[in-house]
Each structure stands twice: as C-alpha cells, then as structure tokens.
Amino acid sequence: MTAVLETRGLGKRYRRRWALSDCTLDVPSGRVVGLVGPNGAGKTTLLHMATGLLRPTTGTIHVLGAPPPATPAQLDQVGFVAQDTPTYAGLNVADHLRLGAHLNRNWDARLASDRIERLGLDRAQRAGKLSGGQRAQLALTLAIAKRPELLILDEPVASLDPLARREFLQSLMEAVADQELSVVLSSHLVADLERVCDYLIVLVASKVQVAGDVDRLLATHHLLTGARRHPVTLPEGQQVISASHTDKQTTLIMRTDGPIHDPAWTVSAVGLEDLVLAYMSRNAPGPRPALEVQR
Amino acid sequence: MIEFHLDARSGVAPYLQLIHQVRQALRLGVLAEGDQMPTVKDVVGRLAINPNTVLKAYRELEYEGLVAARPGIGTFVTGTLGDGSPAALRPLRQELRRWLTKARRTGLDDESIEALFVDTFRSAKPDEPEEDIA
C-alpha cells in the first residue's frame, strides 16, 4: 500500500526562521490523520507543502507516491480546504458548484447536488451571507465532490460553534465511510479530533514530537504515580515523556512497548488529550503563566 | 434498531463502548436475532466518529458470533446472550425494584446501594450454595 504522505527530513525556512524542520513521516492510506499542535507549530506549512502550494527548503515530500504538485492527475487526487474554509463571498451556492464542475476533471455533480440538498442550503444564497457552519459545509462539499483520494483540511472547525463543529465532523465522517478517502486534518485542540482520527501527528515548535496509530499510542503510553523519586531512573526501553513532582509524589507519563514491572508505581491508562499535552508541555518554549485557561 | 451513544469521559475506547452497548441490548432483549444493525455510515453520521471504529466493533461482534454481515444488505444480529427475553427479565426486574425501595427506606443513598450491590455481586460466586433463595 502506498503511503498517502511520506516525508524525509522535510524542512521549510522563512528567511531566518525554520517553520518546520527535520520532519520524517510515513502516513498510511485509508486513515483519518489528526495533525495537532499549538498555533505557529508548523501545521499549515506542512499542509501547504503537501498540496504543492509551498516548496520545501530541505528534504523530500511525497503525496500519493509523487512529490507535489507533480501532474494534473495528482492534483485531481488531492482535495484541500484551507484555513477558515474559504469561499467566494460574492458568489452564490450554485455558482460555487458550477465553479467546481469547471475546475475539476472528476467532478461528481450528483454528489455535490445531493449534499447541498441534504444540508438544506439555498442555491441562490451568496456565500458571504451563509453562517460559518454552512460556509464550512460548502467548502467541504467542493472538496469532496472532486472525488479526491486524499482530503487535506487546515483547521476546518476552529472557527465553528460546537453544534456546527459536530455537524461538520459528522458529514466528513460520512464521506469517509462512503468513499475510500484518506483524510489529514489539523487542529490546535486534540478534543476536536479525538473521536474522528485514528492516526495522530503531534507537531510542536516546528518538530514532529510523536506520530502513529492512535490505538498503538494509547497502548504504549502509561500514567505512573508513586512515591517521590527524583531523578527518575527507568529500565532500558522506557522513556519519560513528562514528569511532575510534589514533595511526596511523582507522576510520570511514560512510553514503553513492554510491561511495567516495578511495583512501586501505580500504572494507569493515559487519555489521548493527556498524551498530547505531555508531548506539548515537554517542548513548551520558556516558562508558562501558572494559570492559563485557553481552550 | 439500536442507537449508539458515546461517553467521552469514561476513558473506555469508543469501539469497546459500541460493543458493550450491543451486548447490553442483546441481554436486555432490545436486540434480537434477525434484527438489522445500523450501517457504518449511519453510526458515523450520528456520532461523528471514525468509520474504522465502527468497523472494528462490528468485526469483533462478528468474531463473537453475535452479528453477521450480509454483503450489500447490511449487518444482522445472529446470536443471543443469556435469556434476554423480556418475559424472563420482567419478574427479576420487579424483584430488584422492590429490593431498591427497601434499601432506600433503610436510608441508603444511590452510591451506597451501588456499592452494596457490586460488593455482594462480586462476593457471591455462582457455584456457591445460595442461601435463602425465596
């Protein structure tokens, strides 16, 4: 099976700043891939290189087996919805469908029309007058109706309210169930992606921190609590992702392929959100304010 | 037809939650042999979850012999779990209700009742001679 996305030492520099560096990934096809990281981590840069909008500074990238944008055939196979699901404010819904039909060689007019029907969108309505949720659904319709093999979505739900967010993910998952579609979507919130993605890439400060199958990640990461131990020494093959200490207790999030035998630790499962946060805080630049409620 | 729901905070993997709900529905007689299961598209359209999660749950249920996929038609219930018939459950449920009323009258709150039930349930091994079944 070809990887939908394969990168080797991929990097992108804007003037003096590296937006992405040393990025090596092998994303299998048929997956819904969550690309998670704080704002400014390099998510958009990676996605733009995958669509061919940006050229790499170093390394290589292959999308569906070829470096993008290789051929018109490859462009046919990749659907892209840019950040904030842009549409043409002055064009109405029907215009958007006509545009899609003219710009895409494998356009599925029936699918587009059915989706617009189901969503209850008025064809004569200008996109500028649609709600955020409706605009996102229109953009998704255009991307799906071109019948891509790979669909790339940059922060598609970030600006949506919770209901529109749920509806958007519902229709995206329906499309995945219906067509054989691989999806890469980014978000700065894990919670948005937790239910939909089965493959996760955590990107922090322009570097890939961890990437892999979600079930596998959950099976190989554990939360350990026990009496205070500082510094922490662990057997070979076990890696501490995050550690915190009080005067009495030590709490670790740890990665290992094998079982944990040390009886001094109480071992429990780690949720996906905690796992991602552990990787994020490991690389947080500088000290953070003690209290920051930002979700 | 069964309608699935997910508890995001339970910490239980979504596919296991789906399996559990099917097993529960079979035990309580909500699902019976021959009933059709929701399609993968229906489930993901409702819950906004990854189709592979549903497929994984259905595969597992198929492996347990509880459901079977008929290509092009859908997935159907083929097995039973316990005696899930409503007729068999009704008297038991009534008895349990009476017991609950009694427990509440004694002044136990919900949490204490649950703790008492689970504790008794665990300590009463099925092969132990049961005392005072009447």
XYZ file of C-alpha atoms in Angstrom:
429
model
C 0.000 0.000 0.000
C 1.363 3.439 -0.902
C 1.734 5.960 1.839
C -0.565 8.936 1.309
C 2.066 11.185 2.821
C 5.742 10.398 3.080
C 8.380 12.904 4.152
C 12.105 12.551 4.724
C 13.979 15.251 6.604
C 11.471 17.775 5.353
C 12.094 21.397 6.322
C 10.877 24.870 5.439
C 12.605 28.110 6.278
C 11.077 31.577 6.004
C 14.025 33.991 5.934
C 15.821 33.054 9.156
C 13.108 31.134 10.947
C 12.506 27.430 10.440
C 8.740 26.848 10.315
C 9.276 23.114 10.009
C 12.433 21.095 10.402
C 13.627 17.535 10.104
C 10.144 16.162 9.565
C 10.026 12.460 8.712
C 6.614 10.826 8.384
C 5.000 7.755 6.850
C 1.258 8.116 6.840
C -0.576 5.012 5.586
C -3.623 5.334 3.349
C -7.215 4.872 4.436
C -6.674 6.757 7.672
C -8.087 9.863 9.245
C -4.989 11.657 10.407
C -5.083 14.316 13.083
C -2.299 16.883 12.886
C -2.196 18.524 16.299
C -0.067 21.292 17.690
C -0.259 24.795 19.115
C -0.685 27.757 16.814
C 2.531 28.518 14.975
C 3.894 24.977 15.320
C 4.178 24.488 11.550
C 0.931 22.656 10.778
C -0.120 24.944 7.941
C 3.402 24.929 6.497
C 3.381 21.122 6.382
C -0.083 21.013 4.803
C 0.845 23.653 2.223
C 3.892 21.627 1.216
C 1.642 18.565 0.895
C -0.640 20.411 -1.508
C 2.257 21.845 -3.502
C 1.486 25.447 -2.533
C 4.902 25.661 -0.875
C 8.238 24.175 -1.904
C 10.423 22.524 0.733
C 13.706 24.174 1.736
C 15.232 20.803 2.628
C 14.252 17.150 2.415
C 11.589 15.453 0.335
C 7.851 15.036 0.399
C 5.739 12.509 -1.487
C 1.970 12.668 -1.669
C 0.248 9.577 -3.091
C 3.631 8.466 -4.346
C 4.880 11.624 -6.054
C 6.333 14.986 -4.993
C 3.570 17.598 -5.247
C 2.440 19.159 -7.471
C 3.662 16.531 -9.912
C 0.943 16.204 -12.517
C -2.643 17.283 -13.160
C -3.593 13.701 -12.263
C -2.104 14.172 -8.807
C -3.956 17.447 -8.366
C -7.168 15.565 -9.165
C -6.472 13.181 -6.327
C -5.925 15.748 -3.612
C -8.697 17.874 -2.125
C -7.722 20.836 0.016
C -9.741 23.063 2.295
C -7.601 25.940 3.512
C -7.795 27.514 6.959
C -11.184 29.021 7.876
C -12.842 27.150 4.991
C -12.733 29.977 2.451
C -15.452 30.519 -0.152
C -16.165 33.358 -2.598
C -18.352 35.786 -0.674
C -19.843 37.336 -3.820
C -20.771 34.057 -5.492
C -23.863 32.103 -4.585
C -24.040 28.410 -3.758
C -24.967 27.374 -7.319
C -22.018 29.424 -8.671
C -19.689 27.515 -6.383
C -20.936 24.197 -7.738
C -20.532 25.428 -11.327
C -17.024 26.592 -10.499
C -16.230 23.188 -9.026
C -17.576 21.460 -12.126
C -15.372 23.555 -14.435
C -12.193 23.362 -12.387
C -12.170 19.637 -11.592
C -11.887 16.842 -14.103
C -13.529 14.154 -11.965
C -16.294 16.380 -10.610
C -19.218 14.419 -9.185
C -22.150 16.772 -9.837
C -24.663 14.342 -8.364
C -22.765 14.042 -5.097
C -22.365 17.808 -4.796
C -26.026 18.409 -5.541
C -27.184 15.738 -3.075
C -25.042 17.174 -0.314
C -26.303 20.726 -0.871
C -29.836 19.320 -0.779
C -29.246 17.399 2.443
C -27.631 20.393 4.105
C -30.643 22.482 3.168
C -28.547 25.212 1.542
C -30.318 27.731 -0.698
C -28.620 27.667 -4.105
C -29.341 31.331 -4.730
C -27.775 32.420 -1.432
C -24.465 34.237 -1.627
C -21.664 32.524 0.274
C -20.995 35.777 2.147
C -24.456 35.545 3.694
C -24.095 31.937 4.877
C -23.402 31.086 8.504
C -19.899 29.915 9.425
C -21.098 26.342 9.659
C -22.826 26.480 6.277
C -19.769 28.043 4.638
C -17.596 25.263 6.049
C -20.021 22.662 4.704
C -19.993 24.333 1.278
C -16.194 24.294 1.189
C -16.219 20.631 2.266
C -18.758 19.809 -0.450
C -16.493 21.295 -3.122
C -13.506 19.340 -1.825
C -15.410 16.051 -1.598
C -17.197 16.355 -4.953
C -13.879 16.493 -6.791
C -13.583 12.860 -5.657
C -10.088 13.042 -4.196
C -8.155 10.141 -2.771
C -6.692 12.382 -0.120
C -8.518 15.219 1.553
C -6.474 17.830 3.421
C -8.222 20.202 5.806
C -6.436 23.002 7.651
C -8.141 23.828 10.986
C -11.585 23.221 9.488
C -13.548 23.507 12.732
C -11.536 26.128 14.617
C -13.980 28.973 13.974
C -17.191 26.950 14.309
C -19.560 26.797 17.262
C -19.915 23.372 18.956
C -23.030 22.352 17.026
C -21.636 23.358 13.620
C -18.392 21.631 14.595
C -20.217 18.383 15.336
C -22.234 18.636 12.105
C -19.115 19.280 10.067
C -17.303 16.257 11.521
C -20.415 14.120 11.048
C -20.606 14.878 7.357
C -16.856 14.488 6.962
C -17.032 11.019 8.562
C -19.978 10.085 6.356
C -17.873 10.958 3.345
C -15.022 8.824 4.675
C -17.418 5.892 5.171
C -18.878 6.359 1.706
C -15.807 6.894 -0.435
C -12.426 5.409 0.042
C -10.869 8.533 1.332
C -7.761 9.328 3.343
C -8.010 12.489 5.405
C -5.428 14.734 7.033
C -6.915 17.442 9.221
C -5.244 19.817 11.602
C -6.392 21.387 14.834
C -4.810 23.056 17.807
C -7.287 21.169 20.007
C -6.998 17.419 20.467
C -10.535 17.217 21.807
C -11.879 18.162 18.366
C -10.112 15.262 16.730
C -10.226 12.616 19.420
C -13.269 10.824 18.036
C -12.525 11.122 14.374
C -8.857 10.409 13.871
C -7.198 7.002 14.024
C -3.696 8.319 13.353
C -2.078 11.213 15.135
C 0.811 13.552 14.448
C 1.865 15.926 17.211
C 3.786 18.919 15.943
C 5.359 21.365 18.391
C 7.841 24.166 17.735
C 8.423 23.116 14.102
C 9.248 19.497 15.028
C 7.261 16.269 14.941
C 7.122 15.051 18.550
C 5.272 11.812 18.012
C 3.317 10.198 15.185
C 1.455 6.947 14.905
C -1.663 4.855 15.097
C -3.909 6.144 17.893
C -4.642 2.706 19.396
C -0.956 1.940 19.386
C -0.079 5.270 21.021
C -2.632 4.664 23.760
C -1.339 1.130 24.314
C 2.294 2.195 24.660
C 1.842 5.216 26.923
C 1.097 4.920 30.622
C 0.486 7.165 33.571
C 2.647 6.231 36.556
C 2.186 7.542 40.063
C 4.218 6.704 43.122
C 6.313 7.994 45.981
C 8.591 10.868 45.039
C 11.638 9.808 43.057
C 13.989 12.392 41.726
C 15.822 11.924 39.470
C 13.800 9.161 37.861
C 15.731 6.186 36.570
C 13.950 3.665 34.415
C 14.875 0.398 32.720
C 16.020 0.499 29.134
C 13.266 0.892 26.563
C 11.163 3.069 28.820
C 11.065 6.740 28.072
C 9.734 9.527 30.251
C 7.571 11.950 28.270
C 6.603 14.162 31.159
C 7.364 14.151 34.868
C 5.995 16.216 37.707
C 6.894 16.094 41.358
C 5.345 17.227 44.620
C 7.212 16.859 47.911
C 5.694 13.388 48.334
C 4.688 12.130 44.928
C 6.000 11.680 41.408
C 3.733 11.480 38.373
C 5.059 10.328 35.015
C 3.737 9.834 31.539
C 5.891 7.154 30.031
C 6.324 5.369 26.767
C 7.241 1.703 26.561
C 6.498 -1.285 24.373
C 6.747 -3.772 27.204
C 5.029 -4.224 30.545
C 5.987 -2.212 33.626
C 7.180 -4.482 36.411
C 8.277 -2.022 39.093
C 5.702 -2.488 41.896
C 6.479 0.954 43.318
C 4.435 2.555 40.553
C 0.692 2.591 40.184
C 0.119 2.241 36.444
C -2.968 3.552 34.677
C -4.064 4.349 31.139
C -3.475 7.735 29.537
C -6.182 9.521 27.562
C -5.317 10.934 24.165
C -5.600 14.508 25.368
C -3.204 13.963 28.278
C -0.825 12.155 25.985
C -0.733 15.043 23.531
C -0.410 17.608 26.303
C 2.546 15.679 27.721
C 4.369 15.987 24.402
C 3.371 19.621 24.068
C 4.495 20.700 27.517
C 7.792 18.905 27.018
C 8.607 21.421 24.347
C 6.846 24.479 25.634
C 9.119 27.429 24.903
C 10.019 29.122 28.188
C 8.040 29.222 31.409
C 4.276 29.460 31.032
C 1.971 31.545 33.168
C 0.772 29.450 36.086
C -2.875 29.756 35.193
C -3.904 29.772 31.595
C -7.397 28.764 30.691
C -7.420 28.562 26.949
C -9.478 26.030 25.071
C -32.846 -0.696 15.643
C -30.251 0.187 18.239
C -28.993 3.750 18.614
C -25.446 4.165 19.847
C -24.115 6.849 22.145
C -20.634 7.613 23.423
C -19.339 8.753 26.761
C -16.228 10.769 26.030
C -15.151 10.964 29.653
C -15.489 7.285 30.528
C -11.952 6.541 29.384
C -13.246 3.415 27.634
C -12.199 3.118 23.985
C -15.106 4.088 21.688
C -15.170 0.731 19.862
C -15.458 -1.061 23.211
C -18.345 1.202 24.173
C -20.166 0.211 20.967
C -19.564 -3.496 21.629
C -20.763 -3.113 25.189
C -23.964 -1.400 24.061
C -24.750 -4.194 21.603
C -24.113 -6.873 24.223
C -26.248 -4.996 26.719
C -29.065 -4.624 24.173
C -28.885 -8.367 23.478
C -29.033 -9.213 27.155
C -31.972 -6.930 27.783
C -33.877 -8.151 24.742
C -33.715 -4.773 22.968
C -31.921 -6.525 20.095
C -32.980 -9.981 18.944
C -31.805 -12.455 16.350
C -32.560 -11.205 12.839
C -32.555 -7.502 13.768
C -30.589 -5.218 11.488
C -27.698 -3.198 12.887
C -27.234 0.447 11.862
C -24.958 0.882 8.855
C -21.454 2.205 9.419
C -22.461 5.398 7.649
C -25.464 5.851 9.958
C -23.336 5.443 13.047
C -20.558 7.794 11.968
C -23.131 10.314 10.737
C -24.715 10.333 14.163
C -21.714 10.162 16.449
C -19.101 11.922 14.285
C -16.615 9.119 14.849
C -14.125 7.390 12.605
C -15.692 4.658 10.419
C -12.834 2.325 11.357
C -14.029 2.483 14.972
C -17.428 1.123 13.950
C -15.900 -1.468 11.630
C -13.635 -2.641 14.421
C -16.580 -3.030 16.819
C -18.643 -4.900 14.208
C -15.704 -7.171 13.350
C -15.282 -8.043 16.997
C -19.006 -8.754 17.386
C -18.863 -10.885 14.246
C -15.945 -12.815 15.694
C -18.000 -13.464 18.822
C -20.773 -14.808 16.608
C -23.234 -12.140 17.666
C -23.682 -10.417 14.306
C -23.018 -11.253 10.665
C -22.536 -9.023 7.646
C -24.520 -9.829 4.520
C -22.650 -8.124 1.707
C -24.702 -5.437 0.027
C -27.572 -5.710 2.514
C -26.256 -4.916 5.967
C -25.216 -6.355 9.290
C -27.663 -8.508 11.231
C -27.902 -9.960 14.706
C -27.234 -13.702 14.616
C -26.612 -14.587 18.241
C -28.175 -14.320 21.647
C -26.705 -13.599 25.051
C -28.248 -15.167 28.125
C -32.005 -15.463 28.231
C -32.659 -11.900 27.218
C -36.364 -12.348 26.633
C -38.450 -9.607 28.258
C -40.704 -12.316 29.742
C -37.820 -13.789 31.696
C -36.488 -10.423 32.807
C -39.726 -8.849 33.987
C -40.154 -10.720 37.300
C -36.464 -10.265 38.111
C -36.672 -6.564 37.429
C -39.737 -6.286 39.658
C -37.988 -8.069 42.474
C -34.977 -5.823 42.113
C -37.196 -2.757 42.206
C -38.763 -3.950 45.459
C -35.313 -4.503 46.897
C -34.228 -0.997 45.846
C -37.239 0.545 47.520
C -36.394 -1.341 50.667
C -32.760 -0.212 50.521
C -33.790 3.440 50.096
C -36.182 3.156 53.024
C -33.258 1.994 55.141
C -31.686 5.328 54.368
C -29.040 4.264 51.827
C -28.166 6.738 49.103
C -27.567 5.751 45.462
C -23.842 5.400 45.841
C -24.165 3.140 48.893
C -26.747 1.000 47.105
C -24.464 0.600 44.106
C -21.507 -0.240 46.343
C -23.549 -2.796 48.263
C -24.826 -4.394 45.077
C -21.431 -4.608 43.392
C -19.780 -5.903 46.550
C -22.421 -8.611 47.067
C -22.372 -9.461 43.372
C -18.603 -9.963 43.445
C -18.537 -11.960 46.654
C -21.377 -14.303 45.654
C -19.665 -16.861 43.415
C -22.098 -18.629 41.085
C -21.104 -22.108 42.276
C -21.583 -21.326 45.970
C -24.697 -22.811 47.539
C -27.197 -19.999 47.635
C -28.886 -19.321 50.901
C -32.458 -18.324 51.255
C -33.397 -18.015 47.602
C -37.025 -17.429 48.483
